Structure formats: C-alpha cells, structure tokens
C-alpha cells in the first residue's frame, strides 16, 4: 500500500475516525484505525462494537492496500505534521509515514483479526446537516448522563412520514423537538432510541454537510442500528434497548399563567443571580404583571436578587428551578423571547420560544422543566 | 463525691487545685452491657455479656462481673462462653445504644458546647467556659457523673486533666464509676510510673521495640534524649512520644460537627458469594439506613458501598446523587448499582455496608422534583411504613424480599442461629459510629415500600433472637416513648 494525501485532509479525517476508538479496547485490534487505499481514494475507519466511524478522503493512491495501525498514535502524529503532503506506505510489517523531512515508522496490527464494520442500513430519509445538528443539540441536552437508567441516556427518535420527533429526558426536564425531513418512502413510521452522546457528536460532525442521510434498522434480526451519512463521512451506532417513558402525558394541556421575557437579558440575569446559588440550591423566580424578580442564596449565606421586565397573563406565580436546567432551556429555545407557562409551583413549567413579544410561540420546540420544591412548600 | 460504693475511687493525685484541668474525658462503664441491664434489672450484679451470637460473633461489652472471669471486648463470643458459662448472653441492640448515647451527649452539650465525641460511649469535653457558671472542673465532673446516673441509669468514669491525653488515661485509671483529677503539677508524677503502652500511638510493635531498648515505663521513655528516640522510632513518632511522656499534648478538644453520615453494615456468619444474598442484604441495610435518616430528619447525597472480602481486603465505592435522598429504594438502587459495577465473579464476601454521606436537613433542603413523580411515591410509602413500625414494631412492614429471609434468620436454631451477626461486631463500633450524636429517638428499621404487611410476624411473635427489636413489650413501649421525644 502506498498513497499521498494532503496533510489537513488526512489530519481531519483521522481525528474524526479515531474519535470512536475505545480508550481501553476489549481486544487489542479495536485500538486500531483501519486504513484502506483503493480506487476511490483512502478510507479510514474505527469501531468499538458500539459506534463505527468511516470516512473517505481524496488521495493519490500509488498502490492499493489495507492496513491496521494504532489509531491514537496516528491521530497524534497527523495533528503534529508540518504543512506538507503526506505519504503513507507499508514496509513489510510496518507502516511508514513521511511528511517533509519527518519520518515515522509504525507497527501494524493484524488486519485479518479486525471485525467487520456494521453494514450501513438502508437509508430512511434525509435532512440538511445544520437543521439536524441544531435539533439534536436542543434535545440531547435534556438526556440523562447516568448509566443507572440507560433508557434515559438516549434520544427518542420517532419518524412519522415527513415528520421527525426527537425527545429526551433525565426526569428533571424533557426536551421535545419536531422537525420536517424527507423520507425515502412516504408513510414511513419508526421509533428508535439513539444514545444521546453519540447522536450529538455525529450530528455536530455532519453539520457542514448539505444533506445528512439517516438510516434506521430496527426490529428484524439482530440489534437495532442507526447510521448517519453526510459528505464522505458515515457513522453507525447501536440503538439502546428499552422503552422510553411515555412523555406525551407529561406535557401540560393548560396553564394558569403565561409569562413572556426577553431571552438575552433573562439568561444574563439568571447567570448573574445564580452565582450565589451553591451547588443544588435553586434560583427563585417571582412573576407579577410587568416584572420578574430573580433571587438566589439565603440570608445565612451570600444572596442576590435582580428584577426585569416581563409580561404575565394569569395568576402571579413564585417558582424555583435548578439554575442550570433553566439556563439550558432558555438557551435551547434559540428565540429572542422566552415564553414560560406555569400551572403551579410544583408542576412542570414549559419553556418555548417566541419571535417577538406578541407573536404566538413557535411550536416546534418545547422544554419541560420540573421545579424545585422549597422548604415548607 | 457522695455517691456510690466506689466513692473511695474518687481521688485526686496530690492536693493541688484543679484549676487549669479543663479537659474532661468521659467514658461510659461497660456501655452496651449497662444499657442492656436497663431492660433487665434482674441481671444486675451478675455476669452479662453483650455480643454477636453467630459463628463469628464477638463480645461487644461485658459487665465487670463477667470481666472478672477474663471476658474482654472483641473476644469471640464462643471463647467468652467457655470462660464464663454462667453469664447471660444478650444480643446487641444498637438502637438502644444510640438512644442512650444521644441522651448522654445532649447532657454533655448542656454543660459545654465543646464536646468531642469519640464513639457512642466516650467523649472529650472542654469545660473552660463553664467554670464560672458551674464551678471547678472537678465539681463539673461530679455533676456530670450524677446526672448521667440519674437521667440515663448508667455509670461513667471521668478523667479530669489539663490535656486530652492525660484525661483519657485518668478515666481509664479510675474505671469503673470513678473520677480522677490530675492537676497540672501532678501530671508527670501520674504519667511516669505507667507502662509505655499507655501512651497514645504506642501499639504492640512499638511497645516491644521500646521494651527491647529498656524503656518499660513512661518515665523511662521520658528520660531518653529526644534525638535517641528519633533514631529509634523515626522522625515523627520519636519526638511525639517524648512530648507525651512529659505531658505535652496541645491538641484541643474540637466540638464535633453534627453527624455527617449514617449507615449500617453486616458481617455474614459465613462468607457469601451469592449475589442474590448480597443484594438482599444491601436492601436490608439500605432500608435500615434510610429509616435512620428519616428518624433523624436527614437526607444525604452520597451513597457509599463497603465490601470486605474473605481475606479482609476492604474496598469502598461511592456515588453522589444529583439530589439528596432519605428513601431506601434510592439508596438501595444506588448501592446495588455500585456493587454490580464491581463485576465480582463469585468473590467471597465477609461484610457489606451501606452509608449515606453529605447529610443535610431534609426539611429545609430544596428538593428537585421529578417529572414522573407520582403524587404518592416511594418516600410516602416508606414514611407510612415508619408510622406502621411505630405502632406494630419495627418489622411490621418491610420489603417482600426480606420477609422470607427474616423468618429464616431470626429464629434461633440449633446451629448458627443466624446468618447475621451484629453490625460491625469485630470493631466493636456500631454502624453509626461515625455519628455518635445521632438523635436516634425513633426506632429505625422501618422498611419501605412495596411491602408485605407482615402482621403475622409482628413484634409479639418475633423471636427473641432479633437484634433490632425484641419481643419484649417493654422495649416496644420504650421505642414509642422515644419517638415522642423527638
């Protein structure tokens, strides 16, 4: 095997493919990055039994071949190479990387022992890379990070014809995003639970692409698998088992009061006031017509308060939240005005975005946030 | 100085004033045994041994009558039985000890705020701030002894000295039911005749080394130049022991923080390698821990699992939750998760323990609500079980998976009546030793949840072998009364 490739192209591709390599591989070959030179250039691939990543790059292939090298080492080397074309070639059981006057000799791993990468399922549909990345980011922030409840570490992806609904919850908040896409076949209907971390990483790395193809394989034989393809990058991940909580019933159908606040100043105020909120202490919000007062801390410790303009329809309400969860929601709505709907101070609040103070909320994203109960409440 | 037949033990070395002797070391006499006698006055004056009964039970405490036969704490119960077959052997009742201890510590705190509990039955007090109000340290010590006897019905011994170290030696020297004042100018006269082993930090090994060098008493050690000690014992311990030998000990009495953790642990009668048994034990310990938390009005965020293997290797694993909890189900799920994450392949386990740390006041701590929280969740179920336990006994309601286990282990049989020995038996510390001041006013061990209402095995039919609540109706009354106190 022998090929020449641009340094940036190589470094970027290696870094991307190596990101799914396990830190402590269950078998040594999984620490390897597969390098395949063929007629279509060079393909780099990594796999850890859960996630696979595969990327094609343009290269001047002199001699085709297939080799497995330590992914971590190759990624470190590529990152540090000077800005000159790189030549990679096999030399017996070794691989030689040349760039300018730098020369590296790497050992190879037994390529025959490398497991077959999962086959990309048939495409289910597609959508623009930036839309996909934004929607996934809005939802995955609400996913659980605690492995004791594996189901909650996933994003539920529900496909219903031309509509996709993404949902995630960690039991403290629930984020739901609806978006349109282009299914491969009309009337397609499917549900899958995708690990949130891999999903958001994949979506982020594919956002530059004009089109991301989503390929879902659920049911049937074997375990569920989802693949994402954009540009020449392709990644697959195993789906999570288990049933995602039935969240529809959690979404309140009515509210006692609705507040509208300008998002930017609200976010700044929450950040300021919550500086005195020690770990696990809430930020307290009191809405009256025309004003919102934010408070945190207690008399015994540091405390802070701030007031700002807000409109309120319905009953006055005082409610407390974990400051970070509130911030997550306010930042995720990605809208100039935030609408907060309340039922009572112990029932979930719904955060949605408004384009202006007077327009109806944009209904495609909802962030449901459970309050903190204060002592004596 | 007016009470008790052992009044003559209340002495002071020399006749100097006790001014400056502001450190008191108070040590309950044969604490567990004394508490046990509160319920069994008929056994007063007879040898009584409190200890675990299983094949691995050890003596936790013995009355002085039993000690006369050579029975000592931490000796295997089986050995104690051989030494003193006529003794009455009682199972430990940690809830009672915690309750009495809480009463004693509260009494201490009414005398001075500077109370440093060492365990359930021992504490240092700095009374320098109370002298003007209550009189000289010796007067305070006597007052304290009288009040402990009056209010709790047990005796204690008090060492009064200028330093912690001397106060501790003094209380040991005047045991039981005594008091010893060591004035500042008598410290050296008191210390120097003692064997070197009396010094803090001198264990068997060091004592051996010192004896080999010809130092048998504290006085011998004091006479050796500090440089020589440094060479013989190392750069830290040499000068340290030299200072102690001359009565120098500048550690202050530090008022302890309110308790920081609550937990329970269990030594198995035989090493266990069955994950199902471990899981069940974790559930039982979590249940006990959570009900203690609720009884004390606490909630904690960090769950700690402790596992001791057959070879005594001990590991702990902890997980900090996002929210504080006092719910047995949450503690259990977390502890079980930690245990499962160890990935043990039928390792033989000697002891497991569950502890909750990072305690806060449950009522004032803000509580992050859950989206899927049912109006009546686990917490409510467990609180209901607490109330049931108050009326019908600690085992009235408990997780169904513990019902069968309980019936098979609580009934004393001919061989190893119990797969359970008292918590922490080998170390003679009750499971909440880290928290001597726990106001365990309410009977804990009110298991939660999806409980089998276990009326048939209520307190009245419960075997006497139970280490938590006896069948003794008197014990029931006491617990209920205790609950009223909280």
PDB file of C-alpha atoms in Angstrom, chain B residues 159-266:
ATOM      1  CA  UNK B 159     -10.747  11.813  83.854  1.00  0.00           C
ATOM      2  CA  UNK B 160     -10.022  15.472  84.588  1.00  0.00           C
ATOM      3  CA  UNK B 161      -6.699  16.835  83.373  1.00  0.00           C
ATOM      4  CA  UNK B 162      -5.046  19.711  81.556  1.00  0.00           C
ATOM      5  CA  UNK B 163      -4.756  17.722  78.300  1.00  0.00           C
ATOM      6  CA  UNK B 164      -6.792  15.207  76.340  1.00  0.00           C
ATOM      7  CA  UNK B 165      -4.206  12.523  76.548  1.00  0.00           C
ATOM      8  CA  UNK B 166      -3.859  12.689  80.323  1.00  0.00           C
ATOM      9  CA  UNK B 167      -7.617  12.972  80.802  1.00  0.00           C
ATOM     10  CA  UNK B 168      -8.096   9.784  78.812  1.00  0.00           C
ATOM     11  CA  UNK B 169      -5.505   7.932  80.877  1.00  0.00           C
ATOM     12  CA  UNK B 170      -7.092   9.271  84.037  1.00  0.00           C
ATOM     13  CA  UNK B 171     -10.553   7.981  83.158  1.00  0.00           C
ATOM     14  CA  UNK B 172      -9.095   4.581  82.338  1.00  0.00           C
ATOM     15  CA  UNK B 173      -7.284   4.559  85.658  1.00  0.00           C
ATOM     16  CA  UNK B 174     -10.411   5.227  87.695  1.00  0.00           C
ATOM     17  CA  UNK B 175     -12.793   2.825  85.965  1.00  0.00           C
ATOM     18  CA  UNK B 176     -15.462   1.820  86.754  1.00  0.00           C
ATOM     19  CA  UNK B 177     -17.708   4.507  88.178  1.00  0.00           C
ATOM     20  CA  UNK B 178     -14.848   6.705  89.237  1.00  0.00           C
ATOM     21  CA  UNK B 179     -13.316  10.064  88.779  1.00  0.00           C
ATOM     22  CA  UNK B 180      -9.711  11.118  88.777  1.00  0.00           C
ATOM     23  CA  UNK B 181      -8.330  14.617  88.743  1.00  0.00           C
ATOM     24  CA  UNK B 182      -4.752  15.038  87.605  1.00  0.00           C
ATOM     25  CA  UNK B 183      -3.661  18.600  88.385  1.00  0.00           C
ATOM     26  CA  UNK B 184      -1.109  20.196  86.150  1.00  0.00           C
ATOM     27  CA  UNK B 185       1.733  19.847  88.648  1.00  0.00           C
ATOM     28  CA  UNK B 186       0.941  16.179  89.158  1.00  0.00           C
ATOM     29  CA  UNK B 187       0.851  15.165  85.513  1.00  0.00           C
ATOM     30  CA  UNK B 188       4.406  13.896  85.434  1.00  0.00           C
ATOM     31  CA  UNK B 189       4.065  12.030  88.710  1.00  0.00           C
ATOM     32  CA  UNK B 190       0.923  10.413  87.287  1.00  0.00           C
ATOM     33  CA  UNK B 191       2.392   9.571  83.913  1.00  0.00           C
ATOM     34  CA  UNK B 192       5.865   8.327  84.634  1.00  0.00           C
ATOM     35  CA  UNK B 193       5.012   5.127  86.515  1.00  0.00           C
ATOM     36  CA  UNK B 194       2.659   3.989  83.746  1.00  0.00           C
ATOM     37  CA  UNK B 195       3.833   1.359  81.265  1.00  0.00           C
ATOM     38  CA  UNK B 196       4.907   2.823  77.902  1.00  0.00           C
ATOM     39  CA  UNK B 197       1.994   1.044  76.262  1.00  0.00           C
ATOM     40  CA  UNK B 198      -0.304   3.586  77.903  1.00  0.00           C
ATOM     41  CA  UNK B 199       0.966   6.333  75.594  1.00  0.00           C
ATOM     42  CA  UNK B 200      -1.183   7.114  72.589  1.00  0.00           C
ATOM     43  CA  UNK B 201       0.495   5.860  69.496  1.00  0.00           C
ATOM     44  CA  UNK B 202       2.318   3.034  71.221  1.00  0.00           C
ATOM     45  CA  UNK B 203       0.954  -0.201  69.907  1.00  0.00           C
ATOM     46  CA  UNK B 204       2.219  -3.703  70.411  1.00  0.00           C
ATOM     47  CA  UNK B 205       5.095  -3.312  67.971  1.00  0.00           C
ATOM     48  CA  UNK B 206       6.360  -0.032  69.345  1.00  0.00           C
ATOM     49  CA  UNK B 207       5.994  -1.266  72.880  1.00  0.00           C
ATOM     50  CA  UNK B 208       8.080  -4.297  72.012  1.00  0.00           C
ATOM     51  CA  UNK B 209      10.751  -2.093  70.466  1.00  0.00           C
ATOM     52  CA  UNK B 210      10.783   0.219  73.451  1.00  0.00           C
ATOM     53  CA  UNK B 211      10.965  -2.638  75.937  1.00  0.00           C
ATOM     54  CA  UNK B 212      13.873  -4.073  73.995  1.00  0.00           C
ATOM     55  CA  UNK B 213      15.613  -0.736  74.472  1.00  0.00           C
ATOM     56  CA  UNK B 214      14.966  -0.904  78.182  1.00  0.00           C
ATOM     57  CA  UNK B 215      12.058   1.538  78.287  1.00  0.00           C
ATOM     58  CA  UNK B 216       9.285  -0.070  80.260  1.00  0.00           C
ATOM     59  CA  UNK B 217       7.577   2.901  81.808  1.00  0.00           C
ATOM     60  CA  UNK B 218       6.665   6.301  80.543  1.00  0.00           C
ATOM     61  CA  UNK B 219       9.295   7.659  82.923  1.00  0.00           C
ATOM     62  CA  UNK B 220      11.976   5.517  81.233  1.00  0.00           C
ATOM     63  CA  UNK B 221      10.993   6.946  77.889  1.00  0.00           C
ATOM     64  CA  UNK B 222      10.917  10.491  79.222  1.00  0.00           C
ATOM     65  CA  UNK B 223      14.476  10.123  80.445  1.00  0.00           C
ATOM     66  CA  UNK B 224      15.794   9.236  76.991  1.00  0.00           C
ATOM     67  CA  UNK B 225      17.078  12.172  74.904  1.00  0.00           C
ATOM     68  CA  UNK B 226      14.720  13.093  72.121  1.00  0.00           C
ATOM     69  CA  UNK B 227      17.408  12.533  69.464  1.00  0.00           C
ATOM     70  CA  UNK B 228      17.834   8.969  70.587  1.00  0.00           C
ATOM     71  CA  UNK B 229      14.080   8.445  70.377  1.00  0.00           C
ATOM     72  CA  UNK B 230      14.049   9.973  66.926  1.00  0.00           C
ATOM     73  CA  UNK B 231      16.662   7.477  65.782  1.00  0.00           C
ATOM     74  CA  UNK B 232      14.862   4.577  67.432  1.00  0.00           C
ATOM     75  CA  UNK B 233      11.288   5.399  66.452  1.00  0.00           C
ATOM     76  CA  UNK B 234      11.511   7.669  63.454  1.00  0.00           C
ATOM     77  CA  UNK B 235      11.321  11.411  62.896  1.00  0.00           C
ATOM     78  CA  UNK B 236       7.633  11.782  63.735  1.00  0.00           C
ATOM     79  CA  UNK B 237       6.873   9.288  66.424  1.00  0.00           C
ATOM     80  CA  UNK B 238      10.068   9.826  68.458  1.00  0.00           C
ATOM     81  CA  UNK B 239       9.548  13.493  69.331  1.00  0.00           C
ATOM     82  CA  UNK B 240       5.791  12.924  69.587  1.00  0.00           C
ATOM     83  CA  UNK B 241       6.113  10.251  72.256  1.00  0.00           C
ATOM     84  CA  UNK B 242       8.742  12.290  74.049  1.00  0.00           C
ATOM     85  CA  UNK B 243       6.315  15.196  74.258  1.00  0.00           C
ATOM     86  CA  UNK B 244       3.522  12.948  75.508  1.00  0.00           C
ATOM     87  CA  UNK B 245       5.791  11.416  78.112  1.00  0.00           C
ATOM     88  CA  UNK B 246       6.317  14.903  79.542  1.00  0.00           C
ATOM     89  CA  UNK B 247       2.608  15.551  79.480  1.00  0.00           C
ATOM     90  CA  UNK B 248       2.679  17.829  76.465  1.00  0.00           C
ATOM     91  CA  UNK B 249      -0.348  17.394  74.241  1.00  0.00           C
ATOM     92  CA  UNK B 250      -1.574  20.513  72.540  1.00  0.00           C
ATOM     93  CA  UNK B 251      -4.491  19.026  70.657  1.00  0.00           C
ATOM     94  CA  UNK B 252      -7.576  20.997  71.542  1.00  0.00           C
ATOM     95  CA  UNK B 253     -10.974  19.493  72.189  1.00  0.00           C
ATOM     96  CA  UNK B 254     -12.806  20.038  68.936  1.00  0.00           C
ATOM     97  CA  UNK B 255     -16.548  20.290  69.046  1.00  0.00           C
ATOM     98  CA  UNK B 256     -17.720  17.763  66.531  1.00  0.00           C
ATOM     99  CA  UNK B 257     -19.763  18.690  63.556  1.00  0.00           C
ATOM    100  CA  UNK B 258     -23.257  17.382  63.516  1.00  0.00           C
ATOM    101  CA  UNK B 259     -23.203  13.957  62.057  1.00  0.00           C
ATOM    102  CA  UNK B 260     -22.056  13.674  58.518  1.00  0.00           C
ATOM    103  CA  UNK B 261     -23.088  10.190  57.659  1.00  0.00           C
ATOM    104  CA  UNK B 262     -25.425   7.418  58.592  1.00  0.00           C
ATOM    105  CA  UNK B 263     -25.041   3.825  57.658  1.00  0.00           C
ATOM    106  CA  UNK B 264     -25.305   0.188  58.510  1.00  0.00           C
ATOM    107  CA  UNK B 265     -23.168  -2.805  57.799  1.00  0.00           C
ATOM    108  CA  UNK B 266     -23.315  -6.515  58.246  1.00  0.00           C
TER     109      UNK B 266
END
